[in-house]
PDB file of C-alpha atoms in Angstrom:
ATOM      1  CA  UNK K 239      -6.618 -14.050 -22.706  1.00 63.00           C
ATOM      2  CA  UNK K 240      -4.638 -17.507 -23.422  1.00 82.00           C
ATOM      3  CA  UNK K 241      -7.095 -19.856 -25.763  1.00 91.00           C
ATOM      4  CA  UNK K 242      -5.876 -22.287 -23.766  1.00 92.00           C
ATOM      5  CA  UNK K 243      -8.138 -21.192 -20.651  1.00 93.00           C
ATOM      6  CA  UNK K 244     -10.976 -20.791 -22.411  1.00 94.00           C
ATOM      7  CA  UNK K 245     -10.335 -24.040 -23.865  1.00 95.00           C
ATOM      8  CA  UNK K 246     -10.392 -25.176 -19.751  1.00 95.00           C
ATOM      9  CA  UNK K 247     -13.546 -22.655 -19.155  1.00 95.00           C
ATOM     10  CA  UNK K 248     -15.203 -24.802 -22.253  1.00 96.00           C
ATOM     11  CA  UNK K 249     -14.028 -28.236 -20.487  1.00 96.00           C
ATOM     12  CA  UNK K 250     -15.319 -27.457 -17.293  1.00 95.00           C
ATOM     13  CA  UNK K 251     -18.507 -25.984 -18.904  1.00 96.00           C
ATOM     14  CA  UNK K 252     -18.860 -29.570 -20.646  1.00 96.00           C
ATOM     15  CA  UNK K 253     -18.210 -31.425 -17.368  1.00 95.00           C
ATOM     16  CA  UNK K 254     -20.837 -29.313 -15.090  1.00 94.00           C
ATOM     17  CA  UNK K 255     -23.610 -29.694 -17.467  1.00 95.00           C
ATOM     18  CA  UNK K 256     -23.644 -32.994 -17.846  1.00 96.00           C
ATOM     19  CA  UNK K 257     -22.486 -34.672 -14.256  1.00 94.00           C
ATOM     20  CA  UNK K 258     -24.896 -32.026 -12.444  1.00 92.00           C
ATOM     21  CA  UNK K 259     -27.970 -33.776 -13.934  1.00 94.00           C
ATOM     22  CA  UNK K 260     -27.126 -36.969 -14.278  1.00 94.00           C
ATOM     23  CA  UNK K 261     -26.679 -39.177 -11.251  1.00 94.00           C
ATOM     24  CA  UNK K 262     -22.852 -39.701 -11.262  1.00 93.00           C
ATOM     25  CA  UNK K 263     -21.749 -36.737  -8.843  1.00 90.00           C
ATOM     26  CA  UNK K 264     -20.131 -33.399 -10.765  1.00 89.00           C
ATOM     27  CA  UNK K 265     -17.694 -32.980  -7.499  1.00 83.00           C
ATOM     28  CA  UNK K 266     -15.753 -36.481  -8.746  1.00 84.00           C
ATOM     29  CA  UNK K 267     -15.156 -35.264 -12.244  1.00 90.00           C
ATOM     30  CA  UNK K 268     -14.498 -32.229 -11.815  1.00 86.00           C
ATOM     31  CA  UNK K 269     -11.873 -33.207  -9.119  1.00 85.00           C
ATOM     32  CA  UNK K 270     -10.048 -35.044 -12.030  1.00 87.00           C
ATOM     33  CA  UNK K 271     -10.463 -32.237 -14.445  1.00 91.00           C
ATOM     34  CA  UNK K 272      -9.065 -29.678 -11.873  1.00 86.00           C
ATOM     35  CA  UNK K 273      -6.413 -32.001 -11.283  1.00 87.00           C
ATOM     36  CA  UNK K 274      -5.489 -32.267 -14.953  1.00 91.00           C
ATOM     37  CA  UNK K 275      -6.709 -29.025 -16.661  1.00 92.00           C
ATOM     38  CA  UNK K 276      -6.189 -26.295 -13.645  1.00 92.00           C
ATOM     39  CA  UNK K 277      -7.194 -22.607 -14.585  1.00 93.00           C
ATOM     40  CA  UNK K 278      -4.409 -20.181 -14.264  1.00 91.00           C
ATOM     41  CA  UNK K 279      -6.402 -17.826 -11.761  1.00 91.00           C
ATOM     42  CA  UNK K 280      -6.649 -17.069  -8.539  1.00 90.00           C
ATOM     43  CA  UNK K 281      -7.792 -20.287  -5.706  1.00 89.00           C
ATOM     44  CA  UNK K 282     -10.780 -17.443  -4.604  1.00 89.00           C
ATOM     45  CA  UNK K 283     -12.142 -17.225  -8.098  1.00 92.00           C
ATOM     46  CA  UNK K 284     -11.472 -20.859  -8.866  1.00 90.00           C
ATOM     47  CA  UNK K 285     -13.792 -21.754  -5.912  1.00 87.00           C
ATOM     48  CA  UNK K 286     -16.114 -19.526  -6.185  1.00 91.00           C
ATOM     49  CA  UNK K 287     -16.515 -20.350 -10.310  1.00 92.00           C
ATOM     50  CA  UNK K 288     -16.634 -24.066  -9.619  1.00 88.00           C
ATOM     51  CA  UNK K 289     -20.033 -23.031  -7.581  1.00 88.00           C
ATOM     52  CA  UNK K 290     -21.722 -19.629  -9.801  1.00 90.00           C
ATOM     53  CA  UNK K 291     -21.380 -21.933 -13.058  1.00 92.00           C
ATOM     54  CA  UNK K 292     -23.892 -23.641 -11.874  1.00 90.00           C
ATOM     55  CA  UNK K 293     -25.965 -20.809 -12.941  1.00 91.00           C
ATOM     56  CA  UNK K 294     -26.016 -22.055 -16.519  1.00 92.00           C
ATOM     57  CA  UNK K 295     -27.117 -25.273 -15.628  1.00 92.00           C
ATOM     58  CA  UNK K 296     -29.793 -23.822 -13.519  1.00 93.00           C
ATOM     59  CA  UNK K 297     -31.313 -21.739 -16.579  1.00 93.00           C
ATOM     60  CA  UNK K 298     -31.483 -24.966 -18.864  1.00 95.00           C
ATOM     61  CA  UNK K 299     -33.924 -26.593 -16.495  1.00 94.00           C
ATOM     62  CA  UNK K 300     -36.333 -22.830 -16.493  1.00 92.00           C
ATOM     63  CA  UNK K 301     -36.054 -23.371 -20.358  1.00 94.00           C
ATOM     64  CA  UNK K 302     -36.914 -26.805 -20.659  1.00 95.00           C
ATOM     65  CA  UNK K 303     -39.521 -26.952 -18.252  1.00 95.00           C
ATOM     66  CA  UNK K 304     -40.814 -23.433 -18.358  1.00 93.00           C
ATOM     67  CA  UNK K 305     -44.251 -24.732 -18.989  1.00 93.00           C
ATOM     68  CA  UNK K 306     -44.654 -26.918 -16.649  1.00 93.00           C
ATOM     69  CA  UNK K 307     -43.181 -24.785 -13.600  1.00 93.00           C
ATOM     70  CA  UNK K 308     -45.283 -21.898 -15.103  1.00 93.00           C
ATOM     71  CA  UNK K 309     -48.386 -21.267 -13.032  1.00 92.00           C
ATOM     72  CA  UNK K 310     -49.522 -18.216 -15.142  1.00 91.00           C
ATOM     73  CA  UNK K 311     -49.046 -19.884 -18.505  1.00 89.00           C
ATOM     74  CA  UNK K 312     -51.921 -19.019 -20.591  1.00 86.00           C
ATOM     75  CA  UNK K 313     -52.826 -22.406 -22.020  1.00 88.00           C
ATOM     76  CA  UNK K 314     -53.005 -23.933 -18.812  1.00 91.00           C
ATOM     77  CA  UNK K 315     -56.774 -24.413 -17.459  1.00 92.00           C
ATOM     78  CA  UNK K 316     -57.560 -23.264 -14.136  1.00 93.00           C
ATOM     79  CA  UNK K 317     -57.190 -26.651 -12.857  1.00 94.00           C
ATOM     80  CA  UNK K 318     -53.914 -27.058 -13.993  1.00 94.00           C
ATOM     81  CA  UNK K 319     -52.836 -23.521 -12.826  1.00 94.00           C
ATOM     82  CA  UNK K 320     -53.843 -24.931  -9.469  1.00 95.00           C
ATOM     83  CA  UNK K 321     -51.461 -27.870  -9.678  1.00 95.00           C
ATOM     84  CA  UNK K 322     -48.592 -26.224 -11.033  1.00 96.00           C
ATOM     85  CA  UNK K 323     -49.034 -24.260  -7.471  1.00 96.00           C
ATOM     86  CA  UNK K 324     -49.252 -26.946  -5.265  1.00 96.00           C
ATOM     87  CA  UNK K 325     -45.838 -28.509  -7.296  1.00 96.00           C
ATOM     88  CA  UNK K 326     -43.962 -25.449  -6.061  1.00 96.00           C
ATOM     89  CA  UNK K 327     -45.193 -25.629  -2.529  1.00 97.00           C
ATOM     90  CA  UNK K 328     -44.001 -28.834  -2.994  1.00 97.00           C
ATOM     91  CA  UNK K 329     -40.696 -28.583  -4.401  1.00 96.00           C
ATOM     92  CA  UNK K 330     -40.661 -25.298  -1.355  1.00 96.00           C
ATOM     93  CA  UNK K 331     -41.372 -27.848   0.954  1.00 97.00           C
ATOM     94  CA  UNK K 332     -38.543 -30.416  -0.452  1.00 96.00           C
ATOM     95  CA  UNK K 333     -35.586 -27.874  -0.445  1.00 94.00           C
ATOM     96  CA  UNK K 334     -36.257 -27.034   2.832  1.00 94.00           C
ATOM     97  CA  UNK K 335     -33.823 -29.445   4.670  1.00 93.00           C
ATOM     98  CA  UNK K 336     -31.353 -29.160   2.092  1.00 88.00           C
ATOM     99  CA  UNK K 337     -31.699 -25.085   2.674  1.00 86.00           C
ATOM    100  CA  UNK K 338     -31.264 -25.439   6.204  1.00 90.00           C
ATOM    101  CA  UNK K 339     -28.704 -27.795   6.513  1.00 88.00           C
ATOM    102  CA  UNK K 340     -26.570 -26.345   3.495  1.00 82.00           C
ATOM    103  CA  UNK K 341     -26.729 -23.018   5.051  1.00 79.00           C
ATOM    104  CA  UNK K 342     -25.559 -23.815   8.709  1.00 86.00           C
ATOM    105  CA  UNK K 343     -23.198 -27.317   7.569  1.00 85.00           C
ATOM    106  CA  UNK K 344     -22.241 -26.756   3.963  1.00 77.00           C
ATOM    107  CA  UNK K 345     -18.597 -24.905   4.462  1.00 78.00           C
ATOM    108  CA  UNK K 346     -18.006 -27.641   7.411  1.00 87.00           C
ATOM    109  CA  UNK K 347     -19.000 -30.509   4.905  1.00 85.00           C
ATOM    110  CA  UNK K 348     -16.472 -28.995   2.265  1.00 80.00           C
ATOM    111  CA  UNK K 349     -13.753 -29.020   5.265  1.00 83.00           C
ATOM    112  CA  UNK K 350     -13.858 -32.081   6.575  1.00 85.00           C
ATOM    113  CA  UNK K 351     -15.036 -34.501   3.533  1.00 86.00           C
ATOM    114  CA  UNK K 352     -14.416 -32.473   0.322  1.00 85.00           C
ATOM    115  CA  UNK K 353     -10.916 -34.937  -0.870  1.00 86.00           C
ATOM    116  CA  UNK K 354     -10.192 -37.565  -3.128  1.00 89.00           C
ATOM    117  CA  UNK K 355     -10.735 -40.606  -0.984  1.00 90.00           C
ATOM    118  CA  UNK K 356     -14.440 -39.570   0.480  1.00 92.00           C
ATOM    119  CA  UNK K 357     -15.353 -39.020  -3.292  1.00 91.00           C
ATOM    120  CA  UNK K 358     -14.233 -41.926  -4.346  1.00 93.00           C
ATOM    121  CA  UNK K 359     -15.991 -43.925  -1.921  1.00 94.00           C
ATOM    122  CA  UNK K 360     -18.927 -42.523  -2.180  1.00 94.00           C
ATOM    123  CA  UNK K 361     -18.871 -42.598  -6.242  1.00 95.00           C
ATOM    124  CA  UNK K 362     -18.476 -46.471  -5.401  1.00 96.00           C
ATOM    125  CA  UNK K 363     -21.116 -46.651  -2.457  1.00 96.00           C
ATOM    126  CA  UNK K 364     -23.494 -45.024  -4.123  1.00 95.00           C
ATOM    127  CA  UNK K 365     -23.313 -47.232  -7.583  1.00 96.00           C
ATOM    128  CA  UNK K 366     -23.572 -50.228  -5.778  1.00 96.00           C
ATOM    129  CA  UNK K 367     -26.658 -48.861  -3.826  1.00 95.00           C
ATOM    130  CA  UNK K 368     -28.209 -47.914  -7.527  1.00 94.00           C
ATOM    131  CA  UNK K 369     -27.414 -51.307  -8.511  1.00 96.00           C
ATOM    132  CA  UNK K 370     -28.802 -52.966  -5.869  1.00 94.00           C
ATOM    133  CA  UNK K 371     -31.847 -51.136  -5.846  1.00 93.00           C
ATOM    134  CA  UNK K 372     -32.761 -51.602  -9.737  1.00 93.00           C
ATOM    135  CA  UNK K 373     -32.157 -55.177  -9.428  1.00 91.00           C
ATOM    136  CA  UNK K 374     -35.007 -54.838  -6.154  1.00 88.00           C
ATOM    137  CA  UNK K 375     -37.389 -52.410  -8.950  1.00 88.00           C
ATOM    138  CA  UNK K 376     -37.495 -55.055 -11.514  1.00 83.00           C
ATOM    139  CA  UNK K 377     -40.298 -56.624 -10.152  1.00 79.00           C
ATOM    140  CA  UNK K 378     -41.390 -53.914  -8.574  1.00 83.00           C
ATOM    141  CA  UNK K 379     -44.701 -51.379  -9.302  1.00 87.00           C
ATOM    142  CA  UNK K 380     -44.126 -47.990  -8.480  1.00 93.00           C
ATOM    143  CA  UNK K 381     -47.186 -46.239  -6.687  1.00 93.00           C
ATOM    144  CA  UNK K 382     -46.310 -42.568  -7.195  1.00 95.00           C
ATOM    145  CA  UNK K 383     -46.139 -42.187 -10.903  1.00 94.00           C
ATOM    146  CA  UNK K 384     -47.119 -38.177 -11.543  1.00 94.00           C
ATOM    147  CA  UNK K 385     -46.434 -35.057  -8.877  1.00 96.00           C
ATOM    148  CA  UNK K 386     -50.562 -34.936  -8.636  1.00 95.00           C
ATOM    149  CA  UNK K 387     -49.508 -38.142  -6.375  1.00 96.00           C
ATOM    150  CA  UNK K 388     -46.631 -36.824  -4.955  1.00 97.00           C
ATOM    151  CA  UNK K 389     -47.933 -35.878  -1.288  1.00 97.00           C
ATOM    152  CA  UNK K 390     -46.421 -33.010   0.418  1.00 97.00           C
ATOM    153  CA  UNK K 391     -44.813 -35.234   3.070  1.00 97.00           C
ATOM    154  CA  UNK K 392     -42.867 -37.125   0.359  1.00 97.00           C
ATOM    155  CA  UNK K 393     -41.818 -34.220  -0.959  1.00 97.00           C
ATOM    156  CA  UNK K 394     -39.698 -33.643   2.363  1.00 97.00           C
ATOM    157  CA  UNK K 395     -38.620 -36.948   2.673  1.00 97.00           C
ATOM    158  CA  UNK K 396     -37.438 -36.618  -0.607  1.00 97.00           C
ATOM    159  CA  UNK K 397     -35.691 -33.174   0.338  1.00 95.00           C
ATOM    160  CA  UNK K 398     -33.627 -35.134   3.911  1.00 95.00           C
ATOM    161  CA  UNK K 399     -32.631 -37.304   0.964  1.00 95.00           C
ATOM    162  CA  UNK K 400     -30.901 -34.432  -0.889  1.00 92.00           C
ATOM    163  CA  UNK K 401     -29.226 -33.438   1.809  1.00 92.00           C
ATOM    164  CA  UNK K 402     -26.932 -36.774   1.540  1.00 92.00           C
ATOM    165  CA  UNK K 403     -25.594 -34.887  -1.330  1.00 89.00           C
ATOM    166  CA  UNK K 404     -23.642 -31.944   1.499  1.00 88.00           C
ATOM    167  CA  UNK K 405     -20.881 -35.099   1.314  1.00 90.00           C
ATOM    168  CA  UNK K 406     -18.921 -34.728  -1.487  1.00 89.00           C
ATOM    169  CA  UNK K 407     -19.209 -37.476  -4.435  1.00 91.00           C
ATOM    170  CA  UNK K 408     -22.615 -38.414  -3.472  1.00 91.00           C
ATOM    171  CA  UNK K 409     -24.144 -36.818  -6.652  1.00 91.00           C
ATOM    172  CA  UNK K 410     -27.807 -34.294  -5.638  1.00 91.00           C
ATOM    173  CA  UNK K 411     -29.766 -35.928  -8.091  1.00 93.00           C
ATOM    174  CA  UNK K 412     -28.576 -38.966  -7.336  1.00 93.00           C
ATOM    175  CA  UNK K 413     -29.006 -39.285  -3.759  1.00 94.00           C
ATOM    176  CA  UNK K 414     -32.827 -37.422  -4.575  1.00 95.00           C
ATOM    177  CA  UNK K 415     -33.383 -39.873  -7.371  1.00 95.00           C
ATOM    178  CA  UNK K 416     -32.515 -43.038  -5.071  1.00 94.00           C
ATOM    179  CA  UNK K 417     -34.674 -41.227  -2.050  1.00 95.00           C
ATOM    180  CA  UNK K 418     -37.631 -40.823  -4.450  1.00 96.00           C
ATOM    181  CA  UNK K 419     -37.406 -44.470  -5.371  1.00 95.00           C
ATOM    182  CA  UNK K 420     -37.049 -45.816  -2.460  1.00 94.00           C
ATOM    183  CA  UNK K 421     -40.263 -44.151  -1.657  1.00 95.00           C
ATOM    184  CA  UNK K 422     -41.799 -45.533  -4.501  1.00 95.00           C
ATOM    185  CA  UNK K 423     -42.174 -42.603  -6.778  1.00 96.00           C
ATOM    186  CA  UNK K 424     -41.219 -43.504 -10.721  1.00 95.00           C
ATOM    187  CA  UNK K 425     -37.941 -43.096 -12.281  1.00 93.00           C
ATOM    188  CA  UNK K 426     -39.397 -40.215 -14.401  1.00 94.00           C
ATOM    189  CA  UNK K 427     -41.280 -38.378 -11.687  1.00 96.00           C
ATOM    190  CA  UNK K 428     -38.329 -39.181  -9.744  1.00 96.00           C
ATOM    191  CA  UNK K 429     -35.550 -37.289 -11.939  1.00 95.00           C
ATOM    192  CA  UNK K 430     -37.995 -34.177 -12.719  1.00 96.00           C
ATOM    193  CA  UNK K 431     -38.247 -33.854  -9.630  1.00 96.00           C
ATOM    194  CA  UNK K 432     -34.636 -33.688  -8.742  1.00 95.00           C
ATOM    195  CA  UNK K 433     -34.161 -31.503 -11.320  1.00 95.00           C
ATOM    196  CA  UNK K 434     -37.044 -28.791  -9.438  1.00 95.00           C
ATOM    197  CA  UNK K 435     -35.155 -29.697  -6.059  1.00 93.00           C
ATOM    198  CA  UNK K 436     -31.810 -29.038  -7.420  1.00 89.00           C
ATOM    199  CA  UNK K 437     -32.452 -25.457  -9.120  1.00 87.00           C
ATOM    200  CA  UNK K 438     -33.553 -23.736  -5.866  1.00 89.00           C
ATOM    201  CA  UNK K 439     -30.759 -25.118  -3.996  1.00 83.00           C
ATOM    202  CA  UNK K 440     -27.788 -24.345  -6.290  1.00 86.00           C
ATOM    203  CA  UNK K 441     -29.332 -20.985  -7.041  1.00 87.00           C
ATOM    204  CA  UNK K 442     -28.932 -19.897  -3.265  1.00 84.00           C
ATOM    205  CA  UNK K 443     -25.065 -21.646  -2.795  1.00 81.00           C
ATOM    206  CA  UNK K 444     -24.465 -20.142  -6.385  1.00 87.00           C
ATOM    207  CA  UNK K 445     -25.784 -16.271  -4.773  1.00 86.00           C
ATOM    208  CA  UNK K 446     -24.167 -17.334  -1.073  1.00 84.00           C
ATOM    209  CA  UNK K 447     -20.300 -18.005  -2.708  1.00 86.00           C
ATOM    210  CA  UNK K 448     -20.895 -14.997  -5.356  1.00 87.00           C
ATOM    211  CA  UNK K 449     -21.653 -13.095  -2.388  1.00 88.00           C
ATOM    212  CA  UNK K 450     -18.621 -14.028  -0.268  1.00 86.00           C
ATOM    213  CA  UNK K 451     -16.428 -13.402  -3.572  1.00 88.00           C
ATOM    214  CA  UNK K 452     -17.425 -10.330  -3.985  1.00 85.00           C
ATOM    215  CA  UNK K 453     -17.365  -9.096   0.052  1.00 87.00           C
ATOM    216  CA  UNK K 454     -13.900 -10.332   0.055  1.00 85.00           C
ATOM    217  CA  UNK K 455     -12.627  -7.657  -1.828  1.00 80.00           C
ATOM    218  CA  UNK K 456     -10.093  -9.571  -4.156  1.00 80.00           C
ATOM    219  CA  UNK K 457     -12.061  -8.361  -7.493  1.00 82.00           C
ATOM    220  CA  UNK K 458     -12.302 -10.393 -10.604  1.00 88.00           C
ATOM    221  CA  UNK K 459     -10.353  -9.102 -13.563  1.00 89.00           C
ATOM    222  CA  UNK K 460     -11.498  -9.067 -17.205  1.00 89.00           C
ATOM    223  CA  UNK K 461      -9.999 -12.756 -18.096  1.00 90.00           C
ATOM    224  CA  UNK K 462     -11.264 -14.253 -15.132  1.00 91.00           C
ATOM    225  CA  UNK K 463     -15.189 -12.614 -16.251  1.00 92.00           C
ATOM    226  CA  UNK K 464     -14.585 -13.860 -19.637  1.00 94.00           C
ATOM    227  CA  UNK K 465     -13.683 -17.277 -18.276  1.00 94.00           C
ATOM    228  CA  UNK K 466     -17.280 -17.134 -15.559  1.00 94.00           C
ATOM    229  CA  UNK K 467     -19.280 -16.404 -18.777  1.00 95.00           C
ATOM    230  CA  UNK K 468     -17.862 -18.646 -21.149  1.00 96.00           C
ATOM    231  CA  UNK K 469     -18.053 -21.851 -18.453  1.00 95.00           C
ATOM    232  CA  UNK K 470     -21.550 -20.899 -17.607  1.00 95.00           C
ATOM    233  CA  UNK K 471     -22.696 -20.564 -20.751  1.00 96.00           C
ATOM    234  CA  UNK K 472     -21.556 -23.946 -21.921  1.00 97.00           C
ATOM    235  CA  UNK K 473     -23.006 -25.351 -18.614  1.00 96.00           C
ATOM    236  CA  UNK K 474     -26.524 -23.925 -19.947  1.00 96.00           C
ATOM    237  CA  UNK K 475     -26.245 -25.548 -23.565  1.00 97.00           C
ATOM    238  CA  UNK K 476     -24.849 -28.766 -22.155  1.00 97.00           C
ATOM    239  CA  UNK K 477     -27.055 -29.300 -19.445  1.00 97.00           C
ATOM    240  CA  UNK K 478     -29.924 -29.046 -21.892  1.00 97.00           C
ATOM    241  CA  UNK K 479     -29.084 -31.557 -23.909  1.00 97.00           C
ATOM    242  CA  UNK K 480     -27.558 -33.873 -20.937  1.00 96.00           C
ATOM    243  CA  UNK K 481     -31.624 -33.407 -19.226  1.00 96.00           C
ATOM    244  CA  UNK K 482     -33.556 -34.025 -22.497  1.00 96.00           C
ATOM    245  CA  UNK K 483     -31.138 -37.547 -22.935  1.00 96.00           C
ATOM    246  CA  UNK K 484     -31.858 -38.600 -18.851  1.00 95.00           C
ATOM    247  CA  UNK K 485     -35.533 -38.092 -19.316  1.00 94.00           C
ATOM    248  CA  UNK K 486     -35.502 -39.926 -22.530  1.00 95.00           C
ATOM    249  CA  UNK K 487     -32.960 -42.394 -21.482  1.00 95.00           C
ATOM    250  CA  UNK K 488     -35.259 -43.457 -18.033  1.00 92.00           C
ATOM    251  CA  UNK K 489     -38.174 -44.037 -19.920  1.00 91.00           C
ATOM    252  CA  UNK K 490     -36.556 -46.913 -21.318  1.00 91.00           C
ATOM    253  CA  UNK K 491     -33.859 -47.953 -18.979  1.00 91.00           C
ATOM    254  CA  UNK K 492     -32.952 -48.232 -15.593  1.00 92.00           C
ATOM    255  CA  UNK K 493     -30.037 -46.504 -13.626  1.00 94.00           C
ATOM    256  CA  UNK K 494     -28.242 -49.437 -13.298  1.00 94.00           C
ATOM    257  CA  UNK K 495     -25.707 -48.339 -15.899  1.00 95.00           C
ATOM    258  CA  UNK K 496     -25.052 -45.232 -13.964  1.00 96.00           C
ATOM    259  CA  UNK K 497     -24.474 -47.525 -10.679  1.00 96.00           C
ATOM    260  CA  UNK K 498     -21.459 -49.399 -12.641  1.00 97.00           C
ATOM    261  CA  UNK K 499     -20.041 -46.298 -14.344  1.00 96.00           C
ATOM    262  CA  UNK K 500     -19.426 -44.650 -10.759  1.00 96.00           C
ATOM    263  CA  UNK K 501     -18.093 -47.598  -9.580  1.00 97.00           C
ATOM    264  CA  UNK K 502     -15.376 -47.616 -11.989  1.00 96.00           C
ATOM    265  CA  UNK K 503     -15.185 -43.797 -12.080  1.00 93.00           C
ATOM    266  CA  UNK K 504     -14.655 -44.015  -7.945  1.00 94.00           C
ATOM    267  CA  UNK K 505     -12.042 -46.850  -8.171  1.00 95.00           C
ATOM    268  CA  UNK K 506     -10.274 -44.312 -11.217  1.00 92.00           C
ATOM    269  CA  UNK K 507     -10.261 -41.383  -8.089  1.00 90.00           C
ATOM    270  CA  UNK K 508      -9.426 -43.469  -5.990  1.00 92.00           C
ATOM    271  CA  UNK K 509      -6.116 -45.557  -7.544  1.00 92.00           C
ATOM    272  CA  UNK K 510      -4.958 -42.268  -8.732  1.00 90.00           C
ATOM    273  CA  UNK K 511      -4.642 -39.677  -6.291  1.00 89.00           C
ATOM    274  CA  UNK K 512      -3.211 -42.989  -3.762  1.00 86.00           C
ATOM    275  CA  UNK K 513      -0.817 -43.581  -6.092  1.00 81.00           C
TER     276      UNK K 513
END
């Protein structure tokens, strides 16, 4: 095993847990670190690790909010075991058209938009749209501020938003994050609950492509297991702190900041793989 991949496995690792939570689209970046860092493996378990890592970043948000998601934790009254039910029927309810859709469109989504130029654009499209719409929130009082006020049918509405995310570059919690918003849930509420959307979601596409892998019969040899374990492990201790610094960072900011980074990061894809 060359320290050189691991050194990539660690990169990657780095890259997924912090662009998966944060609204700035994971499929850009790491479209510039493949490009310039490749792992010496095989394309089938290059593909299919880009996806299972996602694993890692999946377990930081069961550690972090393990309490809250937790309808049989002990402290909790019987009141507040009842809510912590109806917020997974709700986040249930919000994965639903992302489930759906993902299931029957994702692999034609990946074949028809998954290249430089439609992640690029929608890095850019997207950051102007953030920009656009905190300049709108300044003056503007949110009316769904906790999930006790989050209705079931916002919860689905919030869930087509997701879906925007099957195009490449559009960032999940981004395009849930702007959805929420737009339907006048807080930034806070807004970004938990991307975070509750988004583990469901990349669990199943994470099981779907390890599934495929391992039906294809190609096999995974001991470097390439060392290299899934040592990405998705970073992923998990990245991610955490990349969540704990969005849900700090929102209470005090907007996401106006992320709007003009993915501009710049889009016109980066974009002049570079044209030129």
């Amino acid at each position: 095993m060359s320290i050189i991949e691991i050194l990539k496995a660690i990169l990657l690792g780095v890259v997924e847990g912090i662009t998966e939570w944060l609204p700035i689209s994971s499929t850009g970046h790491m479209i510039l670190v493949e490009e310039w860092f490749p792992l010496n493996v095989t394309q089938e378990f290059n593909e299919m690790f880009l996806v299972v890592i996602q694993l890692g970043a999946i377990l930081a948000v069961c550690l972090l909010f393990f309490e809250k998601l937790n309808p049989f934790y002990g402290r909790k009254s019987p009141r507040q075991k009842n809510e912590t039910f109806k917020l997974w029927i709700k986040v249930i309810v919000g994965c639903i058209p992302a489930g759906i859709l993902g299931v029957l469109f994702n692999d034609w989504f990946d074949e028809h938009f998954y290249n430089a130029t439609v992640v690029a654009v929608m890095l850019i499209v997207y950051g102007v749209i953030f920009i656009l719409l905190e300049h709108h929130n300044k003056k503007r009082e949110f009316r769904i501020r906790n999930f006790n006020q989050l209705s079931y049918g916002t919860a689905f509405a919030i869930g087509v938003f997701q879906c925007l995310a099957l195009i490449p570059g559009t960032s999940r919690s981004g395009a849930t994050i702007l959805g929420a918003m737009l339907l006048g849930v807080s930034r806070t509420t807004a970004a938990e609950f991307s975070f509750f959307l988004s583990a469901p979601v990349m669990f199943g596409a994470s099981l779907i492509k390890a599934i495929k892998f391992v039906t294809s019969g190609v096999g995974i040899t001991g470097n390439e297991l060392v290299i899934l374990i040592v990405g998705s492990v970073v992923a998990f201790l990245v991610s955490v702190a990349a969540i704990r610094f969005l849900l700090d960072y929102v209470r005090r900011h907007d996401f106006a900041l992320f709007g003009y980074y993915r501009i710049i990061l889009g016109a980066v894809v974009l002049i570079y793989f044209l030129l």
